[in-house]
XYZ file of C-alpha atoms in Angstrom:
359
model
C 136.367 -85.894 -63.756
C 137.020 -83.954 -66.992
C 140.100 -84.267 -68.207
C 141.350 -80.425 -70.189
C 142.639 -80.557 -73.416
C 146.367 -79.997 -73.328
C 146.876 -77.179 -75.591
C 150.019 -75.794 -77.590
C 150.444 -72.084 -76.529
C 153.185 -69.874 -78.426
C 154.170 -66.471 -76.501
C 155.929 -63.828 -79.056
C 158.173 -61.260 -77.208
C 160.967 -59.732 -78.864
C 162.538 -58.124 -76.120
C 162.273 -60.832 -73.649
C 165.870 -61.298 -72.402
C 167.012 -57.942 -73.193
C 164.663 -55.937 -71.186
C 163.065 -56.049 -68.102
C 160.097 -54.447 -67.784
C 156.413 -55.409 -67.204
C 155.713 -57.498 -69.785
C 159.093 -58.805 -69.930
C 158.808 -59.875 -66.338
C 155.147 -61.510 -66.355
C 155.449 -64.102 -69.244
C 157.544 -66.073 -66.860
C 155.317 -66.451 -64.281
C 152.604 -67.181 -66.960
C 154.689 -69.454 -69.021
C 155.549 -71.544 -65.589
C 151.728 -71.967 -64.524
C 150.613 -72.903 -68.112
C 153.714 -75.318 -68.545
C 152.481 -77.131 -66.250
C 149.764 -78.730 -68.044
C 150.094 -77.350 -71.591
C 152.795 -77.381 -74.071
C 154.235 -73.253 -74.016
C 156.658 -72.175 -76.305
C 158.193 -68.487 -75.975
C 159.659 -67.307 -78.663
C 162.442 -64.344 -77.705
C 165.506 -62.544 -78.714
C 167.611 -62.633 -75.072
C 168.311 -65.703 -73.637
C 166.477 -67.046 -70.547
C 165.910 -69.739 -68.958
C 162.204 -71.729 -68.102
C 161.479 -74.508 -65.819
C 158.029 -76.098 -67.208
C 158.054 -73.902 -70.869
C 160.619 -73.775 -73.812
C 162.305 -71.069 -74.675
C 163.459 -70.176 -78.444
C 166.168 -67.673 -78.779
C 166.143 -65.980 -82.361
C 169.320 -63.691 -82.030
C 169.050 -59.814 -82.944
C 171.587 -56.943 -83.262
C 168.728 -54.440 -82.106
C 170.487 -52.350 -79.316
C 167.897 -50.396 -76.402
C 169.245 -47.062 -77.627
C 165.067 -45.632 -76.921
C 162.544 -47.207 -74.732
C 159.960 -45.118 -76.284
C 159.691 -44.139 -79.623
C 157.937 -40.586 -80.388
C 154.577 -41.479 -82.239
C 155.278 -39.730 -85.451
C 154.255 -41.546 -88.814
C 156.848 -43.579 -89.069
C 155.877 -45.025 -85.331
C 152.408 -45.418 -86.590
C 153.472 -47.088 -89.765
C 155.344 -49.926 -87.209
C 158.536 -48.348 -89.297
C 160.568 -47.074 -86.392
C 164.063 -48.745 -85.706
C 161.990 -50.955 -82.958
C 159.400 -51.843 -85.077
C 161.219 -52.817 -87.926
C 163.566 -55.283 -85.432
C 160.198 -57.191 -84.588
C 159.363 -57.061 -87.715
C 163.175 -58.878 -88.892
C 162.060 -61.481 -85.363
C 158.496 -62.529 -87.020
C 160.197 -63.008 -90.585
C 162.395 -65.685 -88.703
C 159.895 -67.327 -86.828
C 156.785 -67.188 -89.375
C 157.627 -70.318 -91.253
C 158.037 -72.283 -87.667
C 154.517 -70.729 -86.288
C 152.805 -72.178 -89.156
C 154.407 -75.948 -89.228
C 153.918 -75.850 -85.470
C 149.901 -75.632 -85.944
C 149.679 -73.786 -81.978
C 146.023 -73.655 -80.601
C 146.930 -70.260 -79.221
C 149.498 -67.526 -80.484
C 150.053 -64.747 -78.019
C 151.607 -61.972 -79.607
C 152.614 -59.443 -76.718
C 154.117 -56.658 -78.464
C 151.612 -56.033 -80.735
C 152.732 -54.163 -84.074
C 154.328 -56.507 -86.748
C 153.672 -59.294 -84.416
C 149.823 -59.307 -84.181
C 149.955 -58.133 -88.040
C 151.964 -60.991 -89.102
C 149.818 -63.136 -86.934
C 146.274 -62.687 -88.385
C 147.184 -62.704 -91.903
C 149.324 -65.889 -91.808
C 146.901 -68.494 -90.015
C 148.635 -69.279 -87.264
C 145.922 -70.320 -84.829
C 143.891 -68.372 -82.523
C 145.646 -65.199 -81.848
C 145.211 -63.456 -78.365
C 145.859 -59.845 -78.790
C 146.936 -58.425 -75.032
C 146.856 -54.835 -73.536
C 150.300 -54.245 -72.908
C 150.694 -50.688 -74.893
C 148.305 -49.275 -73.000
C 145.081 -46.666 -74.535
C 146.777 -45.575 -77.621
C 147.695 -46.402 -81.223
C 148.948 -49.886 -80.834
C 146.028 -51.073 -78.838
C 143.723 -49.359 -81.400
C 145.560 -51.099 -84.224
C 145.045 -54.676 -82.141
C 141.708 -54.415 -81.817
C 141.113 -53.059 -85.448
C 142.911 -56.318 -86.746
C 139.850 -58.060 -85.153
C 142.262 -60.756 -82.832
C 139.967 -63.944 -81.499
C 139.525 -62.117 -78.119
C 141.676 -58.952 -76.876
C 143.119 -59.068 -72.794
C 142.406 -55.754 -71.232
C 144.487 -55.612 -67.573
C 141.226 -53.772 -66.097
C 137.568 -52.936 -66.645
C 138.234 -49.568 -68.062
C 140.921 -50.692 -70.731
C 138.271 -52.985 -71.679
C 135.409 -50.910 -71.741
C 137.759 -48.236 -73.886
C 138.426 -51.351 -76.045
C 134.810 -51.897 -76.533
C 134.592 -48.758 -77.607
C 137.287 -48.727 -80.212
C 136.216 -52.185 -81.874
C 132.959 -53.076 -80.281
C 132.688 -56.905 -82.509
C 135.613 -57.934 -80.856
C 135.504 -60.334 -77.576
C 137.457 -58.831 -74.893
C 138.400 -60.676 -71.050
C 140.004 -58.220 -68.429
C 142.983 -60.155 -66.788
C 145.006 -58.690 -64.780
C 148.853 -58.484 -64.077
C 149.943 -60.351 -60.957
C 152.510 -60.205 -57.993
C 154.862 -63.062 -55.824
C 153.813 -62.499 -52.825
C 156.173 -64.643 -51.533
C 159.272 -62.613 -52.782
C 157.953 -58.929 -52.383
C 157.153 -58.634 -48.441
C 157.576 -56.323 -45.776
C 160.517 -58.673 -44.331
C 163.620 -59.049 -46.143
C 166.851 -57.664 -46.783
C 167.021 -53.641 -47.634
C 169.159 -52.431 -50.284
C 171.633 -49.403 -49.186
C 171.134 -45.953 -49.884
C 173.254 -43.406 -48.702
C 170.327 -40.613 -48.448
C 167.706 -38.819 -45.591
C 164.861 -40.597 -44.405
C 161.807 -41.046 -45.805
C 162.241 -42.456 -49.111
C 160.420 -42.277 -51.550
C 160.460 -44.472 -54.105
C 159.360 -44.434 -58.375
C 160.604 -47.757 -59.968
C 159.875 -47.257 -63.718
C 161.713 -46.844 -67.088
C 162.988 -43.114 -67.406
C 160.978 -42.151 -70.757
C 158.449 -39.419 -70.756
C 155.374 -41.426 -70.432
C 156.380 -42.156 -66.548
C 156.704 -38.329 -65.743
C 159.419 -38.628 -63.053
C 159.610 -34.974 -63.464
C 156.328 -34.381 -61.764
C 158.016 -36.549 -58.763
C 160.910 -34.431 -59.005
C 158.972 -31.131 -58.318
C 156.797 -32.260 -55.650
C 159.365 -33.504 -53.184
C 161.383 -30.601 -53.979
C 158.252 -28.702 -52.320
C 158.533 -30.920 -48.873
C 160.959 -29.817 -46.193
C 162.576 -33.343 -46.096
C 162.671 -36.556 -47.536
C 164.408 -38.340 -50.446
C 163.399 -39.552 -54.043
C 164.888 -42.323 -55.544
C 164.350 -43.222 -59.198
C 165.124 -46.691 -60.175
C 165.330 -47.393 -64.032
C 166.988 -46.684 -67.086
C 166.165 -44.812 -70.329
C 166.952 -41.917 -72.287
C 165.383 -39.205 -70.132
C 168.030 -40.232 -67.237
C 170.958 -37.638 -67.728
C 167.819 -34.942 -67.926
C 166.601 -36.733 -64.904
C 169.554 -36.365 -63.022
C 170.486 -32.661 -63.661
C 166.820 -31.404 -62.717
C 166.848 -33.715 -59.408
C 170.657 -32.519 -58.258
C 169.676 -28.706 -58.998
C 166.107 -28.961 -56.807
C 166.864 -31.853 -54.508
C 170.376 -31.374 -53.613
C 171.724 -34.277 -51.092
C 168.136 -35.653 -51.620
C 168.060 -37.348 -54.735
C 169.538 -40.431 -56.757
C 169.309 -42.155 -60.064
C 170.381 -45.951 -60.288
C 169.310 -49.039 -62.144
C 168.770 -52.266 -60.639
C 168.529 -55.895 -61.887
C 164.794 -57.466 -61.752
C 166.752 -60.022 -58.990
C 167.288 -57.545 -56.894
C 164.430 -55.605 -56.853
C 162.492 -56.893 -53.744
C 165.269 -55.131 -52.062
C 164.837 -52.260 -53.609
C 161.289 -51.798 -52.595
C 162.228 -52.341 -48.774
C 164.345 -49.437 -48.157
C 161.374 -47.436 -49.091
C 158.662 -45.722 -47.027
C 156.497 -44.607 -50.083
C 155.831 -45.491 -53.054
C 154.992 -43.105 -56.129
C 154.263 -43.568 -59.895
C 152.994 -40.403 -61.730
C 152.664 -42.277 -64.530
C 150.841 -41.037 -67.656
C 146.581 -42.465 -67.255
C 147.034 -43.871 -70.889
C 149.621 -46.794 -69.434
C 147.960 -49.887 -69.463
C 149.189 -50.983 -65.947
C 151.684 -50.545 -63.593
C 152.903 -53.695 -62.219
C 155.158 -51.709 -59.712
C 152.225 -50.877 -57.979
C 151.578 -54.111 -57.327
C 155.116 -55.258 -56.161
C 155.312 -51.629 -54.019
C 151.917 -52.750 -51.833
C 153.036 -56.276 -51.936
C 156.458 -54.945 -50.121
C 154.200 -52.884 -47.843
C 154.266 -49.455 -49.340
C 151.584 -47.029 -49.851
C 151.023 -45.459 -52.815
C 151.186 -42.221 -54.359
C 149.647 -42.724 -58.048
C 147.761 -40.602 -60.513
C 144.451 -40.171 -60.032
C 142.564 -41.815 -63.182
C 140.287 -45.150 -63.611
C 142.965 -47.105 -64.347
C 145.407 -46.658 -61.078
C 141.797 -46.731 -58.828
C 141.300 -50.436 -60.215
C 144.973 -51.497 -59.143
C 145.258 -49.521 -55.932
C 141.646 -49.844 -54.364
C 140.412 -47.424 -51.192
C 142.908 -48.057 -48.829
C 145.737 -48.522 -50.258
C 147.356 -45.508 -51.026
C 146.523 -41.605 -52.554
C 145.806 -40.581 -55.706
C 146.275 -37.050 -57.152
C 146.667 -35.241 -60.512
C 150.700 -34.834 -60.440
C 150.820 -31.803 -62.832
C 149.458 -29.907 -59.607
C 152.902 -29.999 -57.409
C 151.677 -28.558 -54.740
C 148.549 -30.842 -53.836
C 151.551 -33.685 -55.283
C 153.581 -32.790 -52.591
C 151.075 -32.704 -50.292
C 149.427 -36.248 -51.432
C 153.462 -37.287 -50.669
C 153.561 -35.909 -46.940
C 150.263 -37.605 -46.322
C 150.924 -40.626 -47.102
C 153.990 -40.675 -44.778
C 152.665 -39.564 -42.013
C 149.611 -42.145 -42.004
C 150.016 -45.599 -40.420
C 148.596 -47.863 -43.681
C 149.285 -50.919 -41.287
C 148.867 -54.322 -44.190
C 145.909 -52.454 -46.688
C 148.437 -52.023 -49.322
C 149.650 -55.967 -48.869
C 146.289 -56.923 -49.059
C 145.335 -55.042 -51.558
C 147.985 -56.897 -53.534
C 147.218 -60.581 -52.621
C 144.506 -59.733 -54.804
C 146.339 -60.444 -58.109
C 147.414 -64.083 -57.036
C 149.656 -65.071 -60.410
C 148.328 -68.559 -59.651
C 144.564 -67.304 -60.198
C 145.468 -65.302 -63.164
C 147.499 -67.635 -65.122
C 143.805 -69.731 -64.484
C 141.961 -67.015 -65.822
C 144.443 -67.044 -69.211
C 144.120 -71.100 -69.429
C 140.010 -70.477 -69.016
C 140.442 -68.223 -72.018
C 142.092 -70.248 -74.035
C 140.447 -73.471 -73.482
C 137.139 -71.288 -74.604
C 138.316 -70.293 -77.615
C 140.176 -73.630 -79.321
């Protein structure tokens, strides 16, 4: 039997341990499948805790005022407040990456990181999706990384597009099954039945606006954001003046969340079709919730035929009615098996097949 080479695999993410959003939530389950049989190192700012991996804390003052930068020039110049903190993170950690000789460097928020990565010679370098089809996926692929991650086919076949001589994989994100099910205790919410339910960060790119409308057009049910972000206070005023009694705002610890997806009986995300993902929609169908999404390639790949609805949400009315539809039909386990799909044991396989290939 062949035995695999056990490889040294450094994951870059600044705002691991201070954030928790997608990409802040898969390296974990990543890191744990790969530390198994590899050497991982993550290299964050927060502090954290990992079970087969190492974790490096490099300290920052960088506060979350903005999850979302506007993309002016100084955004595209990586010379935003954000930027410029990853930027202050690589200078630390440069001088380690390159004594360390790693067979693979993962840098996952892209920028400074996969800059500082390519011109310094610090082993194979893995550029990975996360941003979404935009600027910082364009600069990834224009830095020419060993082989750029796409989480679908389309991303992919946009990135082909963009750079066409680099190699690109699509890997997916990936869901516990085990933790997000049906069964399971609720979290409380003091609101009318049906609920319906948008976990994501409250910036403009999720358009929890659009949500906001179209449930103000149904004759009952409840919305329930669940995030944080600088859009919330606008959030909140435009949900208490059209859904009075029928809407709330709250944030919730990634621990909790499971619990969160429970009290539910839908689940929307109205996101913008240039986001890269949406691993809610994977932990919503997982929990037994179908799925109100917007209707571009992207969303199809995650969601699948019987899963859930998809609809442009700038059109409220046909939003609302995508919304009363998907209540009123009995989706039985699609969505859940829709979602055992993305197994994080297979994809954390598919990311060790890569990176065997290309050391």
């Amino acid at each position: 039997m062949e035995t695999k080479k056990r490889l040294k695999i450094a994951f870059l993410s600044f705002y691991s341990g201070i954030i928790e959003r997608g990409v802040e939530t898969l390296i974990p389950e990543i890191a744990e499948r790969l530390g198994k049989n590899h050497e991982v190192v993550v290299y964050q700012s927060g502090p954290g805790y990992g079970k087969n991996y190492k974790i490096v804390q490099i300290p920052t003052s960088w506060k979350p005022d903005t999850l979302q930068e506007p993309l002016n020039l100084r955004r595209r110049l990586f010379l935003d407040k954000s930027s410029l903190a990853v930027m202050e993170f690589m200078r630390k950690i440069l001088p380690t990456l390159k004594k360390e000789k790693f067979d693979v460097v993962v840098p996952w928020n892209n920028g400074w990181q996969t800059i500082l990565c390519r011109f310094n010679n610090v082993g194979r370098v893995v550029s990975i999706g996360q941003s979404g089809l935009g600027w910082d996926d364009r600069v990834n692929l224009w830095l020419f990384p060993d082989y750029f991650v796409g989480f679908t086919k389309s991303q992919c076949e946009w990135a082909n597009r963009v750079n066409p001589l680099v190699k690109t994989v699509t890997i997916p994100n990936g869901v516990d099954t085990i933790r997000f099910t049906p069964q399971g205790k609720k979290a409380k919410i003091n609101l009318a039945a049906p609920i319906i339910l948008c976990v994501a960060a409250l910036v403009p790119l999720k358009r929890q606006k659009l949500a906001i409308k179209a449930v103000s057009l149904l004759k009952k049910g409840s919305l329930v954001l669940v995030g944080k972000g600088e859009m919330k206070d606008e959030l909140q005023k435009m949900g208490d003046q059209l859904l009075p009694g029928r809407f709330k705002i709250f944030e919730s610890a990634y621990k909790d969340i499971d619990k969160v997806y429970r009290m539910a009986n839908v689940f929307t995300f109205p996101t913008s079709h240039w986001e890269s993902f949406g691993l809610v929609l994977l932990e919503a169908m997982a929990s037994g919730l179908p799925v109100v999404a917007n209707d571009d390639p992207i969303r199809r790949e995650i969601v699948g035929g019987g899963s859930g609805l998809f609809v442009n949400p700038e059109h409220a009315q046909e939003y609302a009615q995508a919304l009363q539809k998907a209540l009123a039909t009995d989706w039985g386990v699609k969505p859940r098996e829709q979602a055992s799909k993305f197994s994080w044991d297979e994809i954390a396989k598919k990311y060790e097949q890569l990176f065997l290939k290309i050391v």
